[in-house]
PDB file of C-alpha atoms in Angstrom:
ATOM      1  CA  MET I 102      81.464 133.706  99.275  1.00 53.00           C
ATOM      2  CA  THR I 103      82.744 132.408 102.064  1.00 61.00           C
ATOM      3  CA  LYS I 104      83.795 128.646 102.147  1.00 71.00           C
ATOM      4  CA  ASN I 105      82.020 126.898 105.123  1.00 81.00           C
ATOM      5  CA  VAL I 106      83.958 124.241 107.747  1.00 83.00           C
ATOM      6  CA  PHE I 107      83.725 121.924 105.156  1.00 82.00           C
ATOM      7  CA  ASP I 108      85.482 123.284 102.373  1.00 89.00           C
ATOM      8  CA  ILE I 109      88.382 124.165 104.367  1.00 91.00           C
ATOM      9  CA  LEU I 110      88.595 120.698 106.774  1.00 92.00           C
ATOM     10  CA  THR I 111      87.522 118.511 104.116  1.00 94.00           C
ATOM     11  CA  GLU I 112      90.312 116.006 104.366  1.00 94.00           C
ATOM     12  CA  LYS I 113      90.720 116.004 108.022  1.00 94.00           C
ATOM     13  CA  TYR I 114      86.748 115.180 107.960  1.00 91.00           C
ATOM     14  CA  ASP I 115      87.002 112.449 105.542  1.00 96.00           C
ATOM     15  CA  ALA I 116      90.082 110.810 106.965  1.00 96.00           C
ATOM     16  CA  TRP I 117      88.215 110.567 110.229  1.00 95.00           C
ATOM     17  CA  TYR I 118      85.854 107.851 108.360  1.00 95.00           C
ATOM     18  CA  ASP I 119      89.700 105.728 108.453  1.00 96.00           C
ATOM     19  CA  SER I 120      90.526 106.442 111.990  1.00 97.00           C
ATOM     20  CA  GLU I 121      90.105 103.908 114.820  1.00 97.00           C
ATOM     21  CA  ASP I 122      87.173 105.696 116.221  1.00 95.00           C
ATOM     22  CA  GLY I 123      85.732 106.087 112.798  1.00 95.00           C
ATOM     23  CA  ARG I 124      86.313 102.973 110.827  1.00 97.00           C
ATOM     24  CA  PRO I 125      83.770 100.849 113.219  1.00 97.00           C
ATOM     25  CA  LEU I 126      81.028 103.826 113.218  1.00 95.00           C
ATOM     26  CA  TYR I 127      81.001 103.806 109.574  1.00 95.00           C
ATOM     27  CA  GLU I 128      80.983 100.312 108.760  1.00 96.00           C
ATOM     28  CA  SER I 129      77.969 100.181 111.286  1.00 95.00           C
ATOM     29  CA  GLU I 130      76.346 102.452 109.682  1.00 93.00           C
ATOM     30  CA  LEU I 131      76.912 101.467 105.797  1.00 94.00           C
ATOM     31  CA  LYS I 132      75.099  97.953 107.429  1.00 95.00           C
ATOM     32  CA  CYS I 133      72.551  99.736 108.341  1.00 93.00           C
ATOM     33  CA  LEU I 134      71.668 101.720 105.432  1.00 91.00           C
ATOM     34  CA  ASN I 135      72.228  98.803 102.986  1.00 93.00           C
ATOM     35  CA  PRO I 136      68.314  97.175 103.660  1.00 93.00           C
ATOM     36  CA  MET I 137      66.993 100.541 103.652  1.00 90.00           C
ATOM     37  CA  VAL I 138      68.447 101.647 100.612  1.00 90.00           C
ATOM     38  CA  GLU I 139      67.763  98.705  98.841  1.00 91.00           C
ATOM     39  CA  ALA I 140      64.032  98.885 100.443  1.00 91.00           C
ATOM     40  CA  SER I 141      63.550 102.501  99.174  1.00 88.00           C
ATOM     41  CA  PRO I 142      61.889 103.636  96.092  1.00 87.00           C
ATOM     42  CA  LYS I 143      64.609 105.059  93.891  1.00 88.00           C
ATOM     43  CA  PRO I 144      66.697 107.278  92.826  1.00 87.00           C
ATOM     44  CA  ILE I 145      67.046 108.372  96.317  1.00 88.00           C
ATOM     45  CA  LEU I 146      68.437 112.006  96.736  1.00 88.00           C
ATOM     46  CA  GLU I 147      70.934 112.025 100.063  1.00 91.00           C
ATOM     47  CA  ILE I 148      71.071 115.633 101.525  1.00 88.00           C
ATOM     48  CA  GLY I 149      74.333 116.545 102.622  1.00 90.00           C
ATOM     49  CA  VAL I 150      76.527 113.755 100.869  1.00 94.00           C
ATOM     50  CA  GLY I 151      79.865 115.136 101.882  1.00 94.00           C
ATOM     51  CA  THR I 152      82.520 113.097 100.284  1.00 96.00           C
ATOM     52  CA  GLY I 153      80.210 110.339  99.357  1.00 97.00           C
ATOM     53  CA  ARG I 154      81.684 107.841 101.729  1.00 96.00           C
ATOM     54  CA  PHE I 155      77.885 106.499 101.931  1.00 95.00           C
ATOM     55  CA  ALA I 156      76.656 107.616  98.255  1.00 95.00           C
ATOM     56  CA  MET I 157      79.484 105.571  96.576  1.00 96.00           C
ATOM     57  CA  HIS I 158      78.162 102.503  97.335  1.00 96.00           C
ATOM     58  CA  PHE I 159      74.929 103.074  96.012  1.00 94.00           C
ATOM     59  CA  PRO I 160      74.601 103.874  92.428  1.00 93.00           C
ATOM     60  CA  ASP I 161      70.634 105.322  92.430  1.00 92.00           C
ATOM     61  CA  VAL I 162      71.992 108.018  95.022  1.00 92.00           C
ATOM     62  CA  ILE I 163      72.213 111.616  93.556  1.00 92.00           C
ATOM     63  CA  GLY I 164      73.612 113.588  96.443  1.00 93.00           C
ATOM     64  CA  ILE I 165      74.038 117.078  97.754  1.00 93.00           C
ATOM     65  CA  ASP I 166      76.310 119.549  99.438  1.00 94.00           C
ATOM     66  CA  PRO I 167      77.217 122.887  99.470  1.00 93.00           C
ATOM     67  CA  SER I 168      80.820 122.192 100.241  1.00 94.00           C
ATOM     68  CA  LEU I 169      82.551 122.234  96.572  1.00 95.00           C
ATOM     69  CA  ASN I 170      85.981 120.659  98.404  1.00 95.00           C
ATOM     70  CA  ALA I 171      83.416 117.720  99.574  1.00 96.00           C
ATOM     71  CA  LEU I 172      81.472 117.035  96.146  1.00 97.00           C
ATOM     72  CA  LYS I 173      85.101 116.904  94.379  1.00 97.00           C
ATOM     73  CA  MET I 174      86.209 114.196  96.590  1.00 97.00           C
ATOM     74  CA  ALA I 175      82.849 112.407  96.114  1.00 98.00           C
ATOM     75  CA  GLY I 176      82.792 112.782  92.791  1.00 97.00           C
ATOM     76  CA  LYS I 177      86.144 111.244  92.462  1.00 97.00           C
ATOM     77  CA  ARG I 178      84.349 108.264  94.255  1.00 97.00           C
ATOM     78  CA  GLY I 179      82.020 107.938  91.371  1.00 96.00           C
ATOM     79  CA  ALA I 180      79.264 109.069  93.361  1.00 96.00           C
ATOM     80  CA  LYS I 181      76.792 111.337  91.389  1.00 95.00           C
ATOM     81  CA  THR I 182      76.453 114.669  92.884  1.00 95.00           C
ATOM     82  CA  VAL I 183      74.720 118.074  93.007  1.00 94.00           C
ATOM     83  CA  HIS I 184      76.122 121.583  94.345  1.00 95.00           C
ATOM     84  CA  CYS I 185      73.333 123.314  96.287  1.00 92.00           C
ATOM     85  CA  TYR I 186      71.876 124.021  99.858  1.00 86.00           C
ATOM     86  CA  GLY I 187      69.277 121.426 101.352  1.00 79.00           C
ATOM     87  CA  GLU I 188      66.844 124.396 101.747  1.00 80.00           C
ATOM     88  CA  HIS I 189      67.267 125.377  98.002  1.00 79.00           C
ATOM     89  CA  LEU I 190      66.346 122.222  96.300  1.00 80.00           C
ATOM     90  CA  PRO I 191      67.001 122.275  92.548  1.00 81.00           C
ATOM     91  CA  PHE I 192      65.239 119.387  91.362  1.00 71.00           C
ATOM     92  CA  ILE I 193      61.327 120.047  90.099  1.00 63.00           C
ATOM     93  CA  GLU I 194      58.853 118.477  92.468  1.00 66.00           C
ATOM     94  CA  GLY I 195      58.404 114.531  92.427  1.00 62.00           C
ATOM     95  CA  ASP I 196      61.730 114.426  90.409  1.00 58.00           C
ATOM     96  CA  ARG I 197      62.680 112.176  93.507  1.00 55.00           C
ATOM     97  CA  GLU I 198      61.245 109.144  95.229  1.00 55.00           C
ATOM     98  CA  TYR I 199      63.016 109.102  98.382  1.00 52.00           C
ATOM     99  CA  ALA I 200      65.341 112.001 100.251  1.00 58.00           C
ATOM    100  CA  ALA I 201      67.808 111.070 102.880  1.00 58.00           C
ATOM    101  CA  ASN I 202      69.913 112.975 105.187  1.00 61.00           C
ATOM    102  CA  ASN I 203      72.354 110.376 107.141  1.00 57.00           C
ATOM    103  CA  ARG I 204      74.218 113.244 109.041  1.00 55.00           C
ATOM    104  CA  ALA I 205      73.457 117.154 107.621  1.00 47.00           C
ATOM    105  CA  GLU I 206      71.320 118.197 110.889  1.00 46.00           C
ATOM    106  CA  ASN I 207      74.046 117.485 112.782  1.00 46.00           C
ATOM    107  CA  PHE I 208      75.782 120.030 111.495  1.00 47.00           C
ATOM    108  CA  LYS I 209      73.655 122.734 110.254  1.00 49.00           C
ATOM    109  CA  ASN I 210      74.159 126.129 111.422  1.00 49.00           C
ATOM    110  CA  GLN I 211      76.820 124.301 114.339  1.00 46.00           C
ATOM    111  CA  GLU I 212      79.911 124.587 111.853  1.00 48.00           C
ATOM    112  CA  HIS I 213      82.254 124.629 115.286  1.00 46.00           C
ATOM    113  CA  LEU I 214      80.722 121.151 116.344  1.00 43.00           C
ATOM    114  CA  ALA I 215      81.752 119.910 112.509  1.00 45.00           C
ATOM    115  CA  ALA I 216      85.493 121.513 112.785  1.00 45.00           C
ATOM    116  CA  LYS I 217      85.854 119.018 116.161  1.00 46.00           C
ATOM    117  CA  ALA I 218      84.908 115.589 114.202  1.00 44.00           C
TER     118      ALA I 218
END
């Protein structure tokens, strides 16, 4: 199986959130997500959890991602994760009340864009 770009560039991708450009955007997105997560039925499925930057703040979130390296980092942050692709969810229908996709669609079939992040 070929590794995806997020397995290869996990640390570089994650470091962007702590960069001068990334930190303000991350904090802004987190503030926007807080009220939505609070008001949403639980549990929440985060499609494209990546390194768990958002999921680590919300204990009722279970994140999925195809990148094993990103999921390892998310797990170290305390995020609950499952290794899978969004197109093939290993859950029983009705098992999750709400699904959120913060950024995954940005990179679907566009790994070359993710490499520039």
